[in-house]
Amino acid sequence: MTKKSQAANEDQTKEPKKKIASLVKSQKEQKVSAKEVKSLKEEEEDLLSGTDSDYDGDSLSGSLNSDDFDSDIFDSEDDGSNRETQEGDEGSDDEGELVDSENGEEDGSDEEGSEQREVAEESDSSEDEVAPRNTVGDVPLEWYKDEKHIGYDITGKKITKKEKQDKLDSFLATMDDSKNWRKVYDEYNDEEVELTKEESKLIRRMLKGEAPHADFDPYAPYVDWFKWDDAIHPLSSAPEPKRRFIPSKWEAKKVVKYVRAIRKGLIKFDKPEEEPNVYLLWGDDSTSDQKSKHLTYIPPPKLKLPGHEESYNPSLEYIPTEEEKASYELMYEEDRPKFIPKRFTSLRSIPAYENALKESFDRCLDLYLCPRVRKKRINIDPESLKPKLPSRKDLRPYPNSCYLEYKGHTGAVTSISTELSGQWIASGSTDGSVRIWEVETGRCLKVWQFDEPVKCVAWNPLPDFPILAVAMGIDLVFLNTELGTDEEQQRIEELLRLDNLPEPDEAAAAIAKWLPDEKYRGIKIRHFKNLSYIDWHPRGDYLSAVMPGGETRGVVIHQLSAHSTKRLPIKMRGLPVCTLFHPNHRGIFIIATKKYVRVYNLHKNGEPIKKLETGLREISSMAIHPGGDNLVVGSKEGKMCWFDMDLSSKPYKILKNHPKDITNVGFHRSYPLFASCSEDSTAYVFHGKVYNDLNQNPLIVPLEILRGHSSKGGVLDCKFHPRQPWLFTAGGDSVIKLYCH
């Protein structure tokens, strides 16, 4: 039967064949086991005979190479398709159906349509036949590398990974299945996808560098879209390109003729005239041959030519008077003129120059002992000298924007302090008022008014004792904030009651005196000098007070439970600026003077432990890391020093950020953050990571510059929130700002 007759018969039997194909498909599903056994036997025979495909032992399943798409493999595909049709024919004959055995040899559009229907039935890309896919999303698969699951299904249950075949199983699967080379492993869905014939054809065309679709014509006829009718001017007024130049053959022959004449000597050229070898006697020899001979040659500087004042008979205006000569004697030898003009009647009467030999000798020394060499400059990229720091996005969270403002003070806010829970904040101002604010709402809860400007406020670090210490002038006042429970308030009232005061020492009585504060029902400690700084012990019972004018008695420690004052057994060296208690070691006490920071052990009668050399002009503030091994010191010249006390007594890093004085520095209790504020109305936030490994240095990265306060007075104090990465700043513009992330 010819192909034309087959095509004609197919047009008539198209509808019955569809029904027959559907019946054959249902019968195939009923007899899957028998057909699989039969197909396996046939494939084994084909593999042994080597007629289906050539197997490459090194290639594994799921890998696609350009050699995999050769004609041999596609011949095996055709054989496999023929086997499938034969199996379908045998199954239809067994069931008694009338199916044409010559369908596998049909040509034309009907054959392509049948192949497309088979591809649609066998394809894995149909959403109805594929199981629920992994819902990993746009997430790197490395996150699930060590996990037993990969994503979650619709109900939220984990989707376990499928067990991967080892190399032996994959090899056996390749030997058993001739279509195993079509399978590709999908990592995101954790499944093997089998490529269809159409997809493999597309890949083969792309590997050959052709268009994916066979219908695409890369050499389509050019469509001239421009209308050339009535065209007066050219499309472009650009000059003709050189690629359009056609060289002249006649000119090339002429050039060859001249070249041959020059080589034979028929054409001679005039020789260039030789330049006379002369040079300027008094000219600059920087353009001489020495420059070309020696690359590092630099001509020596020329002596100054003699002028009118060195003439034997100069004008009267060049001759100095007796007063000028006397003034020359009073001048330094370096500033004194080396030659004083004189006047002679004739050239014979000129005496020998007395400094001629000395000047010529000095000139020779200059030429001999001062060699002039041209040195090469080292070209270094400035970016390569910068340290490689992590990105700021990786170091979040940190405060970067103003979230809330606390307004109520009429004067500059000199000090702020946060309560341990982070719900309240206290502030002191030069208007003599102390206020307590609610952090989240900005509501002013309580106000105390004093007669003197407040210098410093400090909240007790214990959560059970909400006591506020306020320093102003020579007085230190302990206030009951009335924020705790009734039991806590009862204990605080007993603690702030001065009934039976112990007899103080004579030395302590001369420094401070304990008095009851009847106005605010607290305790007032009156010192002999003005206070500048106070700091609580982490246990909340001791408080250190600094008096810069007290000199050797400038630092005292008050014990609130015993109502007593103790003088330090330390000989002060310099004026004290601020003090700190060590956060972990009970007896360690740190005192900062104007130039040095000294560490003492109070348990051993004030024994000095370490002296830190800052190298600063004047220290203004100090803060210690919660770990206790690192210290930050701010100065009045805008510099900030980071000390690693276990490493050295000299600064590990010196940061120069502020153009004006630094007013305060501070660490966060839990986040790796520290900040500094200055009179330039800015606050700098840094990332300060301290590692447990002693061999690894701390990581310091500048993060943000916080602006917002007016230039009036600058930023006077800054404190971190105890639990959140927030920063409070107190400005000279009587405003407190809260910066959040």
XYZ file of C-alpha atoms in Angstrom:
741
model
C 0.000 0.000 0.000
C 1.387 3.416 -0.963
C 1.696 6.424 1.320
C -0.985 8.338 -0.576
C -3.491 5.547 -0.138
C -2.604 5.286 3.546
C -3.230 9.017 4.034
C -6.562 8.736 2.246
C -7.608 5.795 4.395
C -6.636 7.609 7.530
C -8.937 10.521 6.719
C -11.846 8.088 6.542
C -10.936 6.068 9.651
C -9.926 8.968 11.888
C -12.894 8.851 14.232
C -12.973 5.069 14.710
C -9.267 5.077 15.422
C -9.737 7.508 18.299
C -12.268 5.188 19.869
C -10.011 2.217 19.283
C -7.066 4.079 20.859
C -9.121 4.829 23.969
C -10.167 1.147 24.195
C -6.556 0.072 23.754
C -5.477 2.432 26.531
C -8.009 0.975 28.972
C -6.934 -2.549 28.042
C -3.317 -1.574 28.535
C -4.035 -0.437 32.070
C -5.674 -3.800 32.839
C -2.716 -5.772 31.530
C 0.175 -3.725 32.851
C 2.063 -6.565 34.462
C 2.087 -8.793 31.389
C 3.203 -6.000 29.105
C 5.952 -4.843 31.482
C 7.400 -8.346 31.561
C 7.252 -8.553 27.797
C 8.745 -5.079 27.253
C 11.556 -5.832 29.729
C 12.429 -9.014 27.836
C 12.439 -7.197 24.520
C 14.573 -4.352 25.895
C 17.020 -6.885 27.358
C 17.315 -8.578 23.978
C 17.803 -5.244 22.267
C 20.480 -4.208 24.786
C 22.300 -7.530 24.304
C 22.087 -7.214 20.547
C 23.232 -3.561 20.642
C 20.681 -2.442 18.064
C 18.775 0.030 20.252
C 21.397 2.411 21.626
C 25.056 2.579 22.547
C 25.530 2.786 26.303
C 28.234 4.944 27.850
C 29.296 3.523 31.205
C 30.628 6.821 32.547
C 27.390 8.758 32.049
C 24.856 8.669 34.852
C 21.113 9.200 34.871
C 19.983 12.764 34.860
C 23.030 14.182 32.997
C 22.634 15.754 29.573
C 25.553 16.064 27.154
C 25.753 17.009 23.522
C 26.773 13.432 22.663
C 23.547 12.126 24.219
C 21.529 13.747 21.469
C 23.223 12.023 18.538
C 21.431 10.214 15.824
C 22.085 6.784 17.372
C 20.100 7.610 20.466
C 17.258 9.022 18.476
C 17.304 5.913 16.354
C 16.848 3.996 19.566
C 13.943 6.281 20.378
C 12.353 5.421 17.080
C 12.906 1.747 17.818
C 11.364 2.204 21.242
C 8.379 3.921 19.712
C 8.041 1.083 17.196
C 8.150 -1.415 20.047
C 5.433 0.503 21.817
C 3.253 0.423 18.723
C 3.961 -3.250 18.277
C 2.998 -3.923 21.899
C -0.173 -1.925 21.387
C -0.926 -3.967 18.256
C -0.358 -7.239 20.081
C -2.575 -6.129 22.971
C -5.324 -5.136 20.589
C -5.066 -8.454 18.705
C -5.359 -10.360 21.987
C -8.552 -8.525 22.877
C -10.043 -8.990 19.488
C -9.946 -5.290 18.463
C -9.416 -4.207 14.857
C -6.247 -2.062 14.907
C -4.136 -1.453 11.886
C -0.591 -2.835 12.369
C 0.807 -0.369 9.874
C 0.038 2.728 12.008
C 3.677 3.057 13.121
C 4.739 3.610 9.482
C 2.305 6.429 8.706
C 3.683 9.663 7.465
C 2.472 13.270 7.389
C 0.413 15.319 9.759
C -1.539 12.346 11.201
C 1.683 10.737 12.425
C 2.796 13.979 14.096
C -0.646 14.367 15.678
C -0.536 10.819 17.073
C 2.956 11.462 18.498
C 1.753 14.672 20.151
C -1.191 12.784 21.691
C 1.164 10.132 23.025
C 3.441 12.869 24.419
C 0.483 14.545 26.078
C -0.545 11.229 27.641
C 2.985 10.326 28.793
C 4.135 13.834 29.821
C 4.858 14.627 33.484
C 4.149 18.310 33.029
C 0.381 18.008 33.507
C -0.715 19.539 36.772
C -3.553 16.966 37.158
C -1.225 13.946 37.129
C 1.653 15.357 39.202
C 1.528 14.921 42.995
C 1.522 18.015 45.249
C 4.838 19.769 44.719
C 7.220 20.972 47.398
C 6.406 24.450 48.638
C 9.973 25.525 49.215
C 9.552 28.886 47.527
C 12.433 31.161 46.563
C 14.693 29.804 49.290
C 18.273 28.478 48.870
C 18.264 24.681 48.922
C 21.353 24.765 51.148
C 19.047 25.533 54.065
C 17.515 22.046 53.712
C 20.846 20.304 53.064
C 21.095 18.845 56.580
C 17.349 18.384 57.051
C 15.267 15.278 56.398
C 12.476 17.278 54.780
C 12.267 19.808 51.945
C 9.395 22.256 52.332
C 5.835 21.833 53.562
C 2.557 20.837 51.959
C -0.767 22.678 52.027
C -1.690 21.331 55.465
C 1.635 22.469 56.961
C 3.167 18.988 57.261
C 6.790 18.390 56.372
C 7.529 16.822 53.003
C 10.250 14.255 53.511
C 13.033 13.869 50.987
C 13.154 10.869 48.722
C 16.017 8.489 49.167
C 18.624 9.090 46.511
C 19.974 6.167 44.492
C 23.626 5.373 44.775
C 25.829 4.955 41.714
C 25.315 1.197 41.512
C 21.507 1.504 41.493
C 21.633 4.274 38.907
C 23.941 2.135 36.762
C 21.566 -0.833 36.977
C 18.592 1.399 36.208
C 20.424 2.684 33.119
C 21.120 -0.841 31.973
C 17.519 -1.941 32.500
C 15.815 1.115 31.041
C 16.947 2.467 27.688
C 15.055 5.705 28.314
C 16.883 6.436 31.542
C 19.054 9.065 29.812
C 15.936 11.220 29.404
C 15.383 11.552 33.136
C 16.466 14.791 34.857
C 16.540 15.281 38.620
C 14.533 18.325 39.845
C 16.064 19.587 43.093
C 13.244 21.927 44.063
C 10.497 19.329 43.623
C 12.726 16.383 44.678
C 11.666 14.181 41.791
C 12.859 12.836 38.468
C 11.308 14.356 35.362
C 11.365 12.427 32.089
C 11.842 14.561 29.007
C 9.483 14.058 26.139
C 10.541 13.573 22.538
C 9.637 17.138 21.654
C 11.703 18.497 24.557
C 14.682 16.346 23.607
C 14.420 17.612 20.039
C 14.447 21.181 21.313
C 17.541 20.498 23.424
C 19.298 18.826 20.487
C 18.648 21.860 18.292
C 19.896 24.241 20.960
C 23.096 22.201 21.487
C 23.743 22.449 17.752
C 23.333 26.228 17.927
C 20.081 26.239 16.014
C 16.728 27.793 16.854
C 14.632 25.719 19.296
C 11.650 25.514 16.984
C 12.002 23.933 13.572
C 9.489 26.355 12.056
C 11.821 29.307 12.648
C 13.538 30.540 9.503
C 16.818 32.359 10.254
C 17.224 33.330 6.615
C 13.878 34.965 6.006
C 13.709 37.327 3.025
C 14.464 40.954 3.838
C 11.463 43.240 3.978
C 12.314 46.683 2.680
C 10.091 48.842 4.849
C 11.415 52.174 3.543
C 9.512 53.923 0.805
C 12.014 55.038 -1.844
C 9.507 56.986 -3.889
C 10.094 60.754 -4.003
C 13.229 60.441 -1.790
C 15.337 63.605 -2.213
C 17.772 63.478 0.734
C 19.857 60.473 1.848
C 18.957 58.489 4.955
C 22.109 59.611 6.775
C 24.497 62.527 6.294
C 27.388 60.698 7.980
C 30.649 60.378 6.024
C 31.322 57.232 4.090
C 32.942 54.544 6.271
C 36.376 53.212 5.410
C 35.054 49.707 4.823
C 33.408 50.952 1.624
C 36.760 52.122 0.205
C 37.883 50.157 -2.834
C 41.659 50.493 -3.377
C 42.915 51.293 -6.836
C 44.932 48.602 -8.595
C 46.764 51.193 -10.689
C 47.951 53.074 -7.564
C 49.142 49.793 -6.015
C 51.252 49.083 -9.113
C 52.673 52.615 -8.937
C 53.690 52.150 -5.304
C 55.413 48.849 -6.079
C 57.314 50.559 -8.880
C 58.592 53.305 -6.531
C 59.598 50.758 -3.878
C 61.677 48.809 -6.364
C 63.328 52.016 -7.584
C 64.274 53.006 -4.016
C 65.743 49.550 -3.315
C 67.869 49.639 -6.521
C 69.116 53.122 -5.687
C 67.539 54.851 -8.639
C 65.752 57.267 -6.321
C 67.964 58.987 -3.720
C 66.928 61.223 -0.852
C 68.772 64.211 0.592
C 70.692 63.474 3.811
C 69.643 65.471 6.895
C 71.995 68.247 7.916
C 74.115 67.537 10.963
C 73.423 69.865 13.867
C 76.481 71.567 15.403
C 77.467 70.128 18.794
C 77.231 73.350 20.771
C 75.580 74.188 24.106
C 74.813 77.243 26.163
C 77.502 78.011 28.701
C 75.102 79.583 31.212
C 72.009 77.716 30.121
C 70.029 75.006 31.863
C 71.373 71.510 31.182
C 68.127 69.776 32.060
C 67.574 69.060 28.349
C 71.070 67.685 27.779
C 72.057 64.167 26.760
C 72.637 63.244 30.395
C 68.895 62.969 30.815
C 68.651 60.351 28.071
C 71.703 58.396 29.248
C 70.699 58.185 32.910
C 67.038 57.724 33.737
C 67.465 58.834 37.344
C 69.588 61.850 36.511
C 68.455 65.160 37.966
C 70.517 68.254 37.153
C 71.966 70.097 40.166
C 70.499 73.489 40.977
C 72.188 76.435 39.336
C 73.968 79.075 41.360
C 72.513 82.542 41.371
C 74.112 84.741 38.727
C 75.899 87.852 39.996
C 73.884 91.042 39.997
C 74.584 94.758 40.192
C 75.341 94.614 43.911
C 78.362 92.370 43.251
C 79.929 94.845 40.848
C 83.283 96.463 41.892
C 81.687 99.877 41.354
C 77.964 99.497 42.098
C 75.483 102.314 42.343
C 75.144 104.158 45.625
C 71.722 102.700 46.216
C 73.220 99.176 46.616
C 75.821 100.220 49.212
C 74.446 99.887 52.776
C 74.874 102.653 55.337
C 76.648 102.313 58.689
C 73.343 101.875 60.517
C 72.361 99.020 58.170
C 75.749 97.359 58.708
C 75.249 97.599 62.478
C 71.791 96.028 62.153
C 73.350 93.142 60.178
C 75.545 92.329 63.161
C 72.487 92.001 65.421
C 70.771 89.520 63.075
C 71.127 85.737 63.210
C 73.797 84.255 61.017
C 71.176 82.455 58.936
C 69.241 85.662 58.241
C 72.286 87.847 57.742
C 73.123 88.630 54.053
C 76.142 86.628 52.890
C 77.552 89.410 50.674
C 77.722 93.096 51.514
C 78.387 95.320 48.448
C 81.505 97.522 48.445
C 82.761 100.199 46.062
C 86.240 100.324 44.522
C 87.777 102.894 42.225
C 89.389 100.381 39.860
C 89.534 96.655 39.189
C 93.124 96.438 40.486
C 92.172 97.577 43.971
C 89.735 94.672 44.526
C 91.117 92.325 47.195
C 90.735 88.543 47.061
C 87.373 87.213 48.163
C 87.823 85.882 51.669
C 85.041 83.237 51.450
C 85.855 81.946 47.963
C 87.544 78.750 49.147
C 84.871 78.060 51.788
C 81.965 78.525 49.360
C 83.532 76.318 46.672
C 84.184 73.626 49.276
C 80.572 73.808 50.482
C 79.393 73.598 46.892
C 81.416 70.425 46.345
C 80.036 68.937 49.538
C 76.489 69.646 48.384
C 77.092 67.946 45.044
C 78.871 64.963 46.601
C 76.973 64.295 49.817
C 73.486 65.168 48.532
C 72.855 62.834 45.584
C 69.759 63.511 43.589
C 67.850 60.378 42.595
C 64.474 60.108 40.927
C 62.490 57.600 42.953
C 59.402 55.797 41.718
C 56.205 56.427 43.550
C 54.332 53.396 44.807
C 50.867 53.307 43.284
C 48.543 51.819 45.866
C 44.809 51.750 45.522
C 43.364 53.618 48.521
C 40.397 51.241 48.614
C 42.729 48.290 49.223
C 44.009 49.934 52.411
C 40.549 50.091 53.930
C 39.665 47.200 56.225
C 37.079 44.757 54.939
C 34.010 45.309 57.090
C 30.692 43.482 56.971
C 27.653 45.124 55.461
C 25.404 47.216 57.678
C 22.396 45.158 56.602
C 23.957 42.089 58.219
C 24.467 43.953 61.521
C 20.838 44.909 62.122
C 19.056 45.828 64.335
C 20.463 49.187 65.412
C 18.841 52.620 65.946
C 18.681 54.697 62.785
C 15.586 56.946 62.904
C 13.871 59.195 65.438
C 10.690 57.623 66.758
C 9.601 59.809 69.715
C 10.403 63.136 71.373
C 10.023 63.976 75.058
C 9.356 67.683 75.568
C 8.776 69.432 78.877
C 12.091 70.803 80.127
C 12.776 74.502 79.731
C 16.557 74.196 80.011
C 19.220 71.963 78.554
C 18.824 68.284 79.492
C 22.152 67.372 81.109
C 21.560 63.739 82.081
C 19.211 60.805 81.473
C 18.918 57.341 83.018
C 16.803 54.299 82.096
C 15.016 52.001 84.505
C 15.990 48.313 84.449
C 12.701 47.114 82.939
C 12.875 49.754 80.186
C 9.426 51.176 80.920
C 10.564 54.461 82.489
C 13.284 56.995 81.889
C 14.462 59.802 84.204
C 15.974 63.093 83.068
C 17.617 66.090 84.743
C 17.901 69.594 83.348
C 19.559 72.922 84.034
C 16.129 74.365 84.906
C 16.378 72.437 88.212
C 13.691 69.854 87.378
C 13.830 66.072 87.401
C 11.206 64.268 85.335
C 10.133 60.647 84.877
C 8.803 59.721 81.428
C 6.977 56.690 80.094
C 9.114 55.348 77.261
C 6.457 54.064 74.856
C 4.002 56.983 75.099
C 6.199 59.966 76.049
C 3.929 60.803 78.996
C 5.533 62.733 81.876
C 4.700 60.807 85.042
C 6.337 62.843 87.779
C 8.271 66.093 88.265
C 10.572 67.217 91.088
C 11.730 70.828 91.207
C 15.011 71.898 92.839
C 16.739 75.229 93.355
C 19.956 74.305 91.541
C 20.604 72.918 88.053
C 20.751 69.129 87.952
C 24.126 67.719 86.995
C 23.516 63.964 86.903
C 20.731 61.413 87.526
C 21.132 57.660 88.051
C 18.504 54.960 88.512
C 19.108 52.162 90.994
C 19.965 48.981 89.022
C 17.833 46.712 91.260
C 14.270 46.158 90.010
C 12.867 45.931 93.598
C 14.194 49.355 94.614
C 12.993 52.060 92.185
C 15.189 54.764 93.780
C 16.556 57.706 91.824
C 19.837 59.430 92.739
C 20.109 63.088 91.711
C 23.326 65.164 91.883
C 23.106 68.968 91.892
C 25.664 71.392 93.228
C 27.057 69.944 96.470
C 23.933 67.868 97.258
C 23.153 64.275 96.402
C 19.454 63.396 96.839
C 17.847 59.922 96.918
C 14.237 60.122 95.686
C 11.439 57.578 96.008
C 9.810 57.284 92.583
C 6.756 55.422 94.033
C 6.663 53.021 91.092
C 6.878 49.679 92.890
C 4.320 47.607 94.794
C 3.147 48.351 98.343
C 5.695 45.975 99.831
C 8.494 47.560 97.836
C 7.354 51.035 98.851
C 7.364 50.010 102.512
C 10.927 48.719 102.251
C 12.035 51.866 100.417
C 10.511 54.137 103.077
C 12.332 52.195 105.791
C 15.553 52.450 103.789
C 15.215 56.225 103.300
C 14.430 56.895 106.967
C 17.298 58.401 108.991
C 16.492 57.365 112.563
C 19.699 55.972 113.983
C 22.648 57.296 112.029
C 26.014 55.695 112.846
C 28.778 57.942 114.019
C 30.839 58.831 110.942
C 34.597 58.942 110.824
C 36.288 62.277 111.077
C 37.658 61.974 107.549
C 34.262 60.994 106.131
C 32.415 63.670 108.147
C 34.626 66.326 106.618
C 33.680 65.167 103.134
C 29.920 64.402 103.310
C 27.047 64.753 105.760
C 23.775 62.743 105.690
C 20.580 64.805 106.113
C 16.856 64.016 105.760
C 14.999 65.637 102.869
C 11.666 66.695 104.340
C 10.340 68.161 101.124
C 10.448 64.962 99.061
C 10.760 62.417 101.913
C 14.178 61.222 100.869
C 17.816 61.502 101.909
C 20.179 64.351 101.132
C 23.962 64.018 101.310
C 25.805 67.330 101.434
C 29.399 67.307 100.186
C 32.173 69.824 100.643
C 32.624 70.310 96.843
C 30.381 70.341 93.785
C 29.473 66.971 92.286
C 30.002 66.138 88.613
C 29.303 62.396 88.287
C 27.602 59.528 90.154
C 27.479 55.793 89.417
C 25.683 52.861 91.072
C 27.218 49.514 91.934
C 25.545 46.609 90.026
C 24.127 45.319 93.349
C 22.439 48.650 94.054
C 23.754 49.315 97.595
C 26.864 51.384 96.863
C 27.087 54.679 94.986
C 30.268 56.469 93.910
C 30.379 60.270 93.756
C 32.999 62.366 91.931
C 34.036 65.870 92.981
C 36.663 67.292 90.593
C 37.553 70.104 93.017
C 38.159 67.680 95.855
C 41.617 66.649 94.533
C 42.801 63.731 96.724
C 39.351 63.497 98.350
C 37.522 63.833 95.047
C 36.035 60.303 94.997
C 33.870 58.837 97.787
C 31.577 55.816 98.056
C 28.212 55.955 99.847
C 26.489 52.871 101.270
C 22.733 53.351 101.231
C 21.799 50.498 103.571
C 24.268 51.577 106.288
C 23.807 55.333 105.694
C 27.546 55.813 105.713
C 30.264 57.368 103.564
C 33.652 55.796 102.938
C 36.753 57.472 101.670
C 38.831 55.487 99.218
C 42.204 54.241 100.490
C 43.755 55.509 97.273
C 46.134 58.336 96.662
C 44.585 60.279 93.808
C 46.922 61.379 91.044
C 45.228 64.053 89.033
C 41.726 65.480 88.986
C 39.035 62.758 88.767
C 36.535 62.882 85.898
C 34.352 59.769 86.250
C 34.281 56.373 87.963
C 32.917 52.908 87.193
C 32.252 49.702 89.105
C 33.271 46.495 87.337
C 30.106 44.652 86.175
C 31.389 41.169 87.108
C 34.115 41.504 89.764
C 32.827 42.996 92.981
C 35.986 44.693 94.232
C 37.296 46.181 90.968
C 36.955 49.986 90.801
C 37.930 52.138 87.790
C 38.820 55.829 88.074
C 39.440 58.104 85.080
C 41.490 61.266 85.536
C 42.091 63.821 82.804
C 44.795 61.773 81.039
C 44.882 58.272 82.535
C 42.537 55.470 83.570
C 43.525 53.465 86.644
C 42.055 50.183 87.883
C 42.086 49.380 91.634
C 41.157 46.393 93.797
C 39.182 47.655 96.800
C 39.259 44.247 98.483
C 43.036 44.544 98.775
C 43.038 48.004 100.337
C 43.007 49.870 97.014
C 45.849 47.988 95.357
C 46.447 49.326 91.814
C 45.977 46.669 89.132
C 46.474 48.435 85.831
C 47.105 51.858 84.352
C 45.685 52.602 80.903
C 47.530 55.191 78.810
C 45.001 56.989 76.645
C 47.243 59.539 74.962
C 44.319 61.988 74.961
C 44.382 65.633 75.858
C 41.520 65.404 78.366
C 39.098 62.554 79.157
C 35.399 63.481 79.275
C 33.527 60.167 79.740
C 33.972 56.431 80.111
C 31.904 53.225 79.665
C 32.652 49.542 80.246
C 31.476 46.542 78.212
C 29.010 44.176 79.958
C 31.676 41.460 79.707
C 34.051 43.609 81.730
C 37.169 43.168 79.567
C 36.744 46.122 77.182
C 36.537 49.827 77.924
C 35.619 52.868 75.832
C 36.955 56.315 76.728
C 35.744 59.607 75.195
C 37.747 62.833 75.115
C 37.230 66.551 74.659
C 39.114 66.521 71.359
C 36.574 64.328 69.551
C 38.543 61.068 69.856
C 37.315 57.786 71.302
C 39.640 55.000 72.508
C 38.756 51.311 72.740
C 40.797 49.414 75.340
C 41.112 45.650 75.525
C 42.280 45.390 79.133
C 43.431 41.792 78.691
C 45.498 42.727 75.645
C 47.443 45.892 76.461
C 47.475 49.091 78.451
C 47.393 51.105 75.221
C 44.310 51.620 73.026
C 43.341 48.830 70.641
C 41.524 51.345 68.397
C 41.352 55.140 68.294
C 38.239 56.473 66.549
C 38.195 60.088 65.351
C 34.619 60.845 64.393
C 33.361 63.976 66.141
C 34.821 67.386 65.301
C 33.914 68.692 68.780
C 34.014 67.444 72.371
C 32.525 64.049 73.190
C 30.084 64.427 76.080
C 29.274 60.774 76.830
C 29.744 57.176 75.643
C 27.740 54.065 76.466
C 27.368 50.321 75.820
C 24.203 48.294 75.323
C 23.580 45.591 77.916
C 22.664 42.768 75.528
C 23.205 43.897 71.897
C 26.727 44.389 70.443
C 26.234 48.154 70.199
C 27.922 51.220 71.652
C 27.364 54.918 70.999
C 28.924 58.330 71.526
C 27.418 61.826 71.594
C 29.103 65.172 71.102
C 28.633 68.902 71.187
C 28.358 68.872 67.384
C 24.670 67.827 67.842
C 25.252 64.278 66.543
C 25.367 60.791 68.011
C 27.334 57.946 66.428
C 26.212 54.320 66.706
C 28.815 51.551 66.358
C 28.764 47.777 66.178
C 31.162 46.417 68.792
C 31.342 42.624 68.767
C 33.497 41.019 71.484
C 34.350 37.367 70.873
C 34.868 34.683 73.482
C 37.964 33.526 71.619
C 40.906 35.443 73.039
C 42.826 35.078 69.770
C 40.193 37.079 67.867
C 40.147 40.847 68.146
C 36.917 42.785 68.704
C 35.025 43.851 65.586
C 34.231 47.582 65.442
C 32.047 48.860 62.592
C 30.493 52.369 62.354
C 26.777 52.041 61.643
C 24.812 55.288 61.781
C 25.074 59.032 62.426
C 22.004 60.267 64.287
C 21.101 63.901 63.723
C 18.073 65.834 64.857
C 19.060 68.062 67.750
C 19.620 71.748 67.117
C 23.106 73.200 67.209
C 22.330 74.939 70.499
C 24.356 73.085 73.137
C 24.724 69.830 71.179
C 23.924 66.382 72.589
C 24.820 66.197 76.283
C 24.003 62.575 77.143
C 23.037 59.269 75.513
C 21.771 56.014 76.990
C 20.675 52.690 75.473
C 17.400 50.990 76.271
C 18.110 48.014 78.583
C 16.242 45.477 76.413
C 15.618 46.951 72.945
C 18.165 48.298 70.399
C 16.972 51.860 71.064
C 18.997 54.936 71.929
C 17.955 57.948 74.028
C 19.717 61.284 73.470
C 19.476 64.404 75.639
C 20.162 67.687 73.868
C 20.944 71.220 74.805
C 17.707 72.209 73.056
C 15.725 70.802 76.085
C 14.447 67.829 74.022
C 14.953 64.099 74.591
C 14.817 61.939 71.462
C 14.241 58.202 71.109
C 15.890 56.528 68.084
C 14.624 53.087 67.030
C 15.508 50.584 64.317
